[in-house]
mmCIF file of C-alpha atoms in Angstrom:
data_model
loop_
_atom_site.group_PDB
_atom_site.id
_atom_site.type_symbol
_atom_site.label_atom_id
_atom_site.label_comp_id
_atom_site.label_asym_id
_atom_site.label_seq_id
_atom_site.Cartn_x
_atom_site.Cartn_y
_atom_site.Cartn_z
ATOM 1 C CA MET A 1 0.000 0.000 0.000
ATOM 2 C CA ILE A 2 2.892 2.421 0.769
ATOM 3 C CA GLU A 3 6.413 1.992 -0.623
ATOM 4 C CA PRO A 4 8.829 2.470 1.014
ATOM 5 C CA TYR A 5 6.923 1.678 4.211
ATOM 6 C CA VAL A 6 8.286 2.586 7.655
ATOM 7 C CA ASP A 7 6.512 0.771 10.515
ATOM 8 C CA HIS A 8 7.283 3.418 13.152
ATOM 9 C CA LEU A 9 7.546 7.181 13.476
ATOM 10 C CA VAL A 10 11.050 8.357 12.529
ATOM 11 C CA ARG A 11 12.170 11.512 14.345
ATOM 12 C CA GLU A 12 15.927 11.232 13.947
ATOM 13 C CA GLU A 13 18.330 10.042 11.242
ATOM 14 C CA ASP A 14 22.067 9.635 11.728
ATOM 15 C CA GLY A 15 21.915 11.576 14.998
ATOM 16 C CA HIS A 16 20.073 14.547 13.440
ATOM 17 C CA LYS A 17 16.487 15.564 14.181
ATOM 18 C CA VAL A 18 14.113 15.347 11.214
ATOM 19 C CA ILE A 19 10.494 16.312 10.709
ATOM 20 C CA SER A 20 8.809 13.004 11.553
ATOM 21 C CA TYR A 21 7.538 10.474 9.024
ATOM 22 C CA GLY A 22 6.281 6.891 8.972
ATOM 23 C CA LEU A 23 3.493 5.082 10.807
ATOM 24 C CA SER A 24 1.781 7.247 13.422
ATOM 25 C CA SER A 25 -1.060 6.568 15.872
ATOM 26 C CA PHE A 26 -3.945 6.982 13.412
ATOM 27 C CA GLY A 27 -2.314 7.490 10.038
ATOM 28 C CA TYR A 28 0.889 7.590 8.072
ATOM 29 C CA ASP A 29 3.186 10.597 7.684
ATOM 30 C CA LEU A 30 4.512 10.988 4.131
ATOM 31 C CA ARG A 31 7.776 12.677 3.161
ATOM 32 C CA ILE A 32 8.268 15.270 0.469
ATOM 33 C CA SER A 33 10.947 14.383 -2.089
ATOM 34 C CA ASN A 34 13.871 16.572 -3.083
ATOM 35 C CA GLU A 35 12.274 17.835 -6.334
ATOM 36 C CA PHE A 36 10.227 21.035 -6.228
ATOM 37 C CA TYR A 37 8.507 23.354 -8.717
ATOM 38 C CA ILE A 38 8.169 26.974 -7.622
ATOM 39 C CA PHE A 39 5.745 29.421 -9.245
ATOM 40 C CA SER A 40 7.619 32.301 -10.834
ATOM 41 C CA ASN A 41 6.657 35.182 -13.079
ATOM 42 C CA VAL A 42 9.802 34.903 -15.215
ATOM 43 C CA CYS A 43 7.706 34.060 -18.276
ATOM 44 C CA GLY A 44 5.455 37.094 -17.855
ATOM 45 C CA SER A 45 2.301 35.009 -17.337
ATOM 46 C CA ALA A 46 -0.309 37.071 -15.584
ATOM 47 C CA VAL A 47 -2.812 34.274 -14.980
ATOM 48 C CA VAL A 48 -2.611 30.684 -13.749
ATOM 49 C CA ASP A 49 -5.285 28.780 -15.665
ATOM 50 C CA PRO A 50 -6.178 25.229 -14.529
ATOM 51 C CA LYS A 51 -7.490 24.513 -18.055
ATOM 52 C CA ALA A 52 -4.223 25.579 -19.687
ATOM 53 C CA PHE A 53 -1.613 25.261 -16.974
ATOM 54 C CA PRO A 54 1.401 27.510 -17.697
ATOM 55 C CA GLU A 55 4.249 25.027 -17.124
ATOM 56 C CA GLU A 56 6.704 27.734 -18.201
ATOM 57 C CA ALA A 57 5.753 29.590 -15.002
ATOM 58 C CA MET A 58 7.309 26.812 -12.911
ATOM 59 C CA VAL A 59 10.981 26.788 -11.925
ATOM 60 C CA GLN A 60 12.361 23.371 -11.007
ATOM 61 C CA ARG A 61 14.636 23.085 -7.985
ATOM 62 C CA VAL A 62 16.308 19.842 -6.887
ATOM 63 C CA VAL A 63 18.115 19.714 -3.541
ATOM 64 C CA ARG A 64 19.962 17.101 -1.499
ATOM 65 C CA PRO A 65 18.039 15.032 1.075
ATOM 66 C CA HIS A 66 17.425 17.010 4.289
ATOM 67 C CA GLU A 67 18.415 20.248 2.546
ATOM 68 C CA ALA A 68 15.786 22.977 2.676
ATOM 69 C CA ILE A 69 14.312 24.864 -0.227
ATOM 70 C CA ILE A 70 13.348 28.451 0.391
ATOM 71 C CA VAL A 71 9.696 29.144 -0.374
ATOM 72 C CA PRO A 72 9.356 32.874 -1.110
ATOM 73 C CA PRO A 73 6.679 34.875 0.739
ATOM 74 C CA ASN A 74 3.114 34.412 -0.529
ATOM 75 C CA THR A 75 4.262 31.803 -3.042
ATOM 76 C CA TYR A 76 3.088 28.358 -4.058
ATOM 77 C CA VAL A 77 5.283 25.287 -4.602
ATOM 78 C CA LEU A 78 4.540 21.822 -5.962
ATOM 79 C CA GLY A 79 6.379 18.720 -4.782
ATOM 80 C CA LYS A 80 5.863 14.968 -4.703
ATOM 81 C CA SER A 81 5.919 12.313 -2.037
ATOM 82 C CA VAL A 82 8.928 10.059 -1.616
ATOM 83 C CA GLU A 83 6.436 7.231 -1.157
ATOM 84 C CA TYR A 84 4.369 5.509 -3.839
ATOM 85 C CA VAL A 85 0.845 4.930 -2.490
ATOM 86 C CA ARG A 86 -1.719 2.299 -3.530
ATOM 87 C CA VAL A 87 -5.165 2.937 -2.060
ATOM 88 C CA PRO A 88 -7.303 -0.224 -1.692
ATOM 89 C CA ASP A 89 -10.692 -0.320 -3.416
ATOM 90 C CA ASP A 90 -12.553 -0.021 -0.093
ATOM 91 C CA VAL A 91 -10.492 2.839 1.384
ATOM 92 C CA MET A 92 -10.270 6.578 0.795
ATOM 93 C CA THR A 93 -7.859 8.985 2.422
ATOM 94 C CA VAL A 94 -7.684 12.563 3.584
ATOM 95 C CA CYS A 95 -4.286 14.263 3.766
ATOM 96 C CA ILE A 96 -3.529 16.953 6.330
ATOM 97 C CA GLY A 97 -0.408 19.098 6.602
ATOM 98 C CA LYS A 98 1.822 18.488 9.613
ATOM 99 C CA SER A 99 1.448 20.918 12.505
ATOM 100 C CA THR A 100 5.205 21.566 12.431
ATOM 101 C CA TYR A 101 4.727 23.423 9.146
ATOM 102 C CA ALA A 102 1.244 24.818 9.878
ATOM 103 C CA ARG A 103 2.614 26.642 12.926
ATOM 104 C CA CYS A 104 5.123 28.354 10.634
ATOM 105 C CA GLY A 105 2.496 29.571 8.157
ATOM 106 C CA ILE A 106 3.173 26.791 5.653
ATOM 107 C CA ILE A 107 -0.093 25.391 4.306
ATOM 108 C CA VAL A 108 0.076 21.881 2.820
ATOM 109 C CA ASN A 109 -2.771 20.833 0.544
ATOM 110 C CA VAL A 110 -3.477 17.470 -1.035
ATOM 111 C CA THR A 111 -6.851 16.421 -2.372
ATOM 112 C CA PRO A 112 -8.295 13.122 -1.078
ATOM 113 C CA LEU A 113 -6.721 9.951 -2.454
ATOM 114 C CA GLU A 114 -9.684 8.017 -3.808
ATOM 115 C CA ALA A 115 -10.444 4.302 -3.647
ATOM 116 C CA GLY A 116 -8.317 2.501 -6.240
ATOM 117 C CA TRP A 117 -5.915 5.411 -6.844
ATOM 118 C CA GLU A 118 -2.172 4.833 -6.924
ATOM 119 C CA GLY A 119 0.916 6.929 -7.541
ATOM 120 C CA GLN A 120 3.268 9.422 -6.005
ATOM 121 C CA VAL A 121 1.280 12.137 -4.283
ATOM 122 C CA THR A 122 1.588 15.635 -5.763
ATOM 123 C CA ILE A 123 1.873 17.970 -2.787
ATOM 124 C CA GLU A 124 0.857 21.623 -2.881
ATOM 125 C CA ILE A 125 2.673 23.952 -0.472
ATOM 126 C CA SER A 126 1.769 27.570 0.185
ATOM 127 C CA ASN A 127 3.827 30.052 2.183
ATOM 128 C CA SER A 128 1.143 32.284 3.660
ATOM 129 C CA THR A 129 3.635 34.481 5.515
ATOM 130 C CA PRO A 130 5.351 37.714 4.425
ATOM 131 C CA LEU A 131 8.718 36.015 5.124
ATOM 132 C CA PRO A 132 10.713 33.350 3.260
ATOM 133 C CA ALA A 133 10.147 29.867 4.711
ATOM 134 C CA LYS A 134 12.058 26.580 4.612
ATOM 135 C CA VAL A 135 10.714 23.177 3.573
ATOM 136 C CA TYR A 136 13.023 20.211 4.162
ATOM 137 C CA ALA A 137 13.475 17.570 1.459
ATOM 138 C CA CYS A 138 12.968 13.898 2.318
ATOM 139 C CA GLU A 139 11.339 14.688 5.665
ATOM 140 C CA GLY A 140 7.723 14.550 6.873
ATOM 141 C CA ILE A 141 5.251 16.987 5.291
ATOM 142 C CA LEU A 142 1.728 15.573 5.750
ATOM 143 C CA GLN A 143 -0.330 12.917 7.471
ATOM 144 C CA VAL A 144 -2.583 10.531 5.561
ATOM 145 C CA LEU A 145 -5.745 9.427 7.373
ATOM 146 C CA PHE A 146 -7.443 6.257 6.092
ATOM 147 C CA PHE A 147 -11.199 5.640 6.019
ATOM 148 C CA LYS A 148 -12.535 2.152 5.277
ATOM 149 C CA GLY A 149 -15.921 1.767 3.655
ATOM 150 C CA GLU A 150 -17.757 -0.240 1.053
ATOM 151 C CA ARG A 151 -16.144 -0.557 -2.361
ATOM 152 C CA PRO A 152 -17.706 2.106 -4.617
ATOM 153 C CA ALA A 153 -19.437 1.017 -7.810
ATOM 154 C CA VAL A 154 -16.609 2.634 -9.789
ATOM 155 C CA THR A 155 -13.140 3.178 -8.317
ATOM 156 C CA TYR A 156 -10.596 5.720 -9.489
ATOM 157 C CA ALA A 157 -8.756 2.898 -11.268
ATOM 158 C CA ASP A 158 -11.981 1.632 -12.898
ATOM 159 C CA ARG A 159 -12.725 5.033 -14.412
ATOM 160 C CA ARG A 160 -9.082 5.488 -15.460
ATOM 161 C CA GLY A 161 -8.685 8.752 -13.566
ATOM 162 C CA LYS A 162 -6.329 11.276 -15.147
ATOM 163 C CA TYR A 163 -3.852 11.156 -12.249
ATOM 164 C CA GLN A 164 -3.750 7.353 -11.944
ATOM 165 C CA GLY A 165 -0.247 5.869 -11.686
ATOM 166 C CA THR A 166 1.498 9.227 -11.504
ATOM 167 C CA LYS A 167 5.207 9.400 -10.845
ATOM 168 C CA GLY A 168 6.786 12.764 -10.236
ATOM 169 C CA VAL A 169 5.139 16.150 -9.883
ATOM 170 C CA VAL A 170 2.038 16.356 -12.063
ATOM 171 C CA PHE A 171 0.613 19.722 -13.088
ATOM 172 C CA SER A 172 -3.108 20.411 -13.543
ATOM 173 C CA ARG A 173 -4.806 18.266 -16.201
ATOM 174 C CA ILE A 174 -8.285 18.449 -17.685
#
């Protein structure tokens, strides 16, 4: 269901504190990878359109594990999970940003992972503060909560959802 899977909450690596990840009391804390896309106005785009996403407005930044990227004030960044997630047909998830970041004005958004969906999770990060903020690569960023129910008549996989099987950061698709 989650690869790589860590069966406990990791708070330290090689003697250094990290933002926790792995199995928690009622969910699983995912890590953000070391690849980020930062919104920039270098292309002169005035509008972000979800029907015609301006990929040229994104600047890619790759950092070393545990290195921080700087998220400029009032800016939005896209990243991806380290983990590849497979959601069973009778489960759906809700993802919530970790309080460590929320208390610093960093808002983490991920839409629900639907029954039957699989892939690397595209993670949306917003710096709501007037100051630059750090986000640490390969450390915890969000918690996934799992809800078991009846299998829906049509799963995300059954309907061949547009984000099924994604690997890497995926921009808006219609």
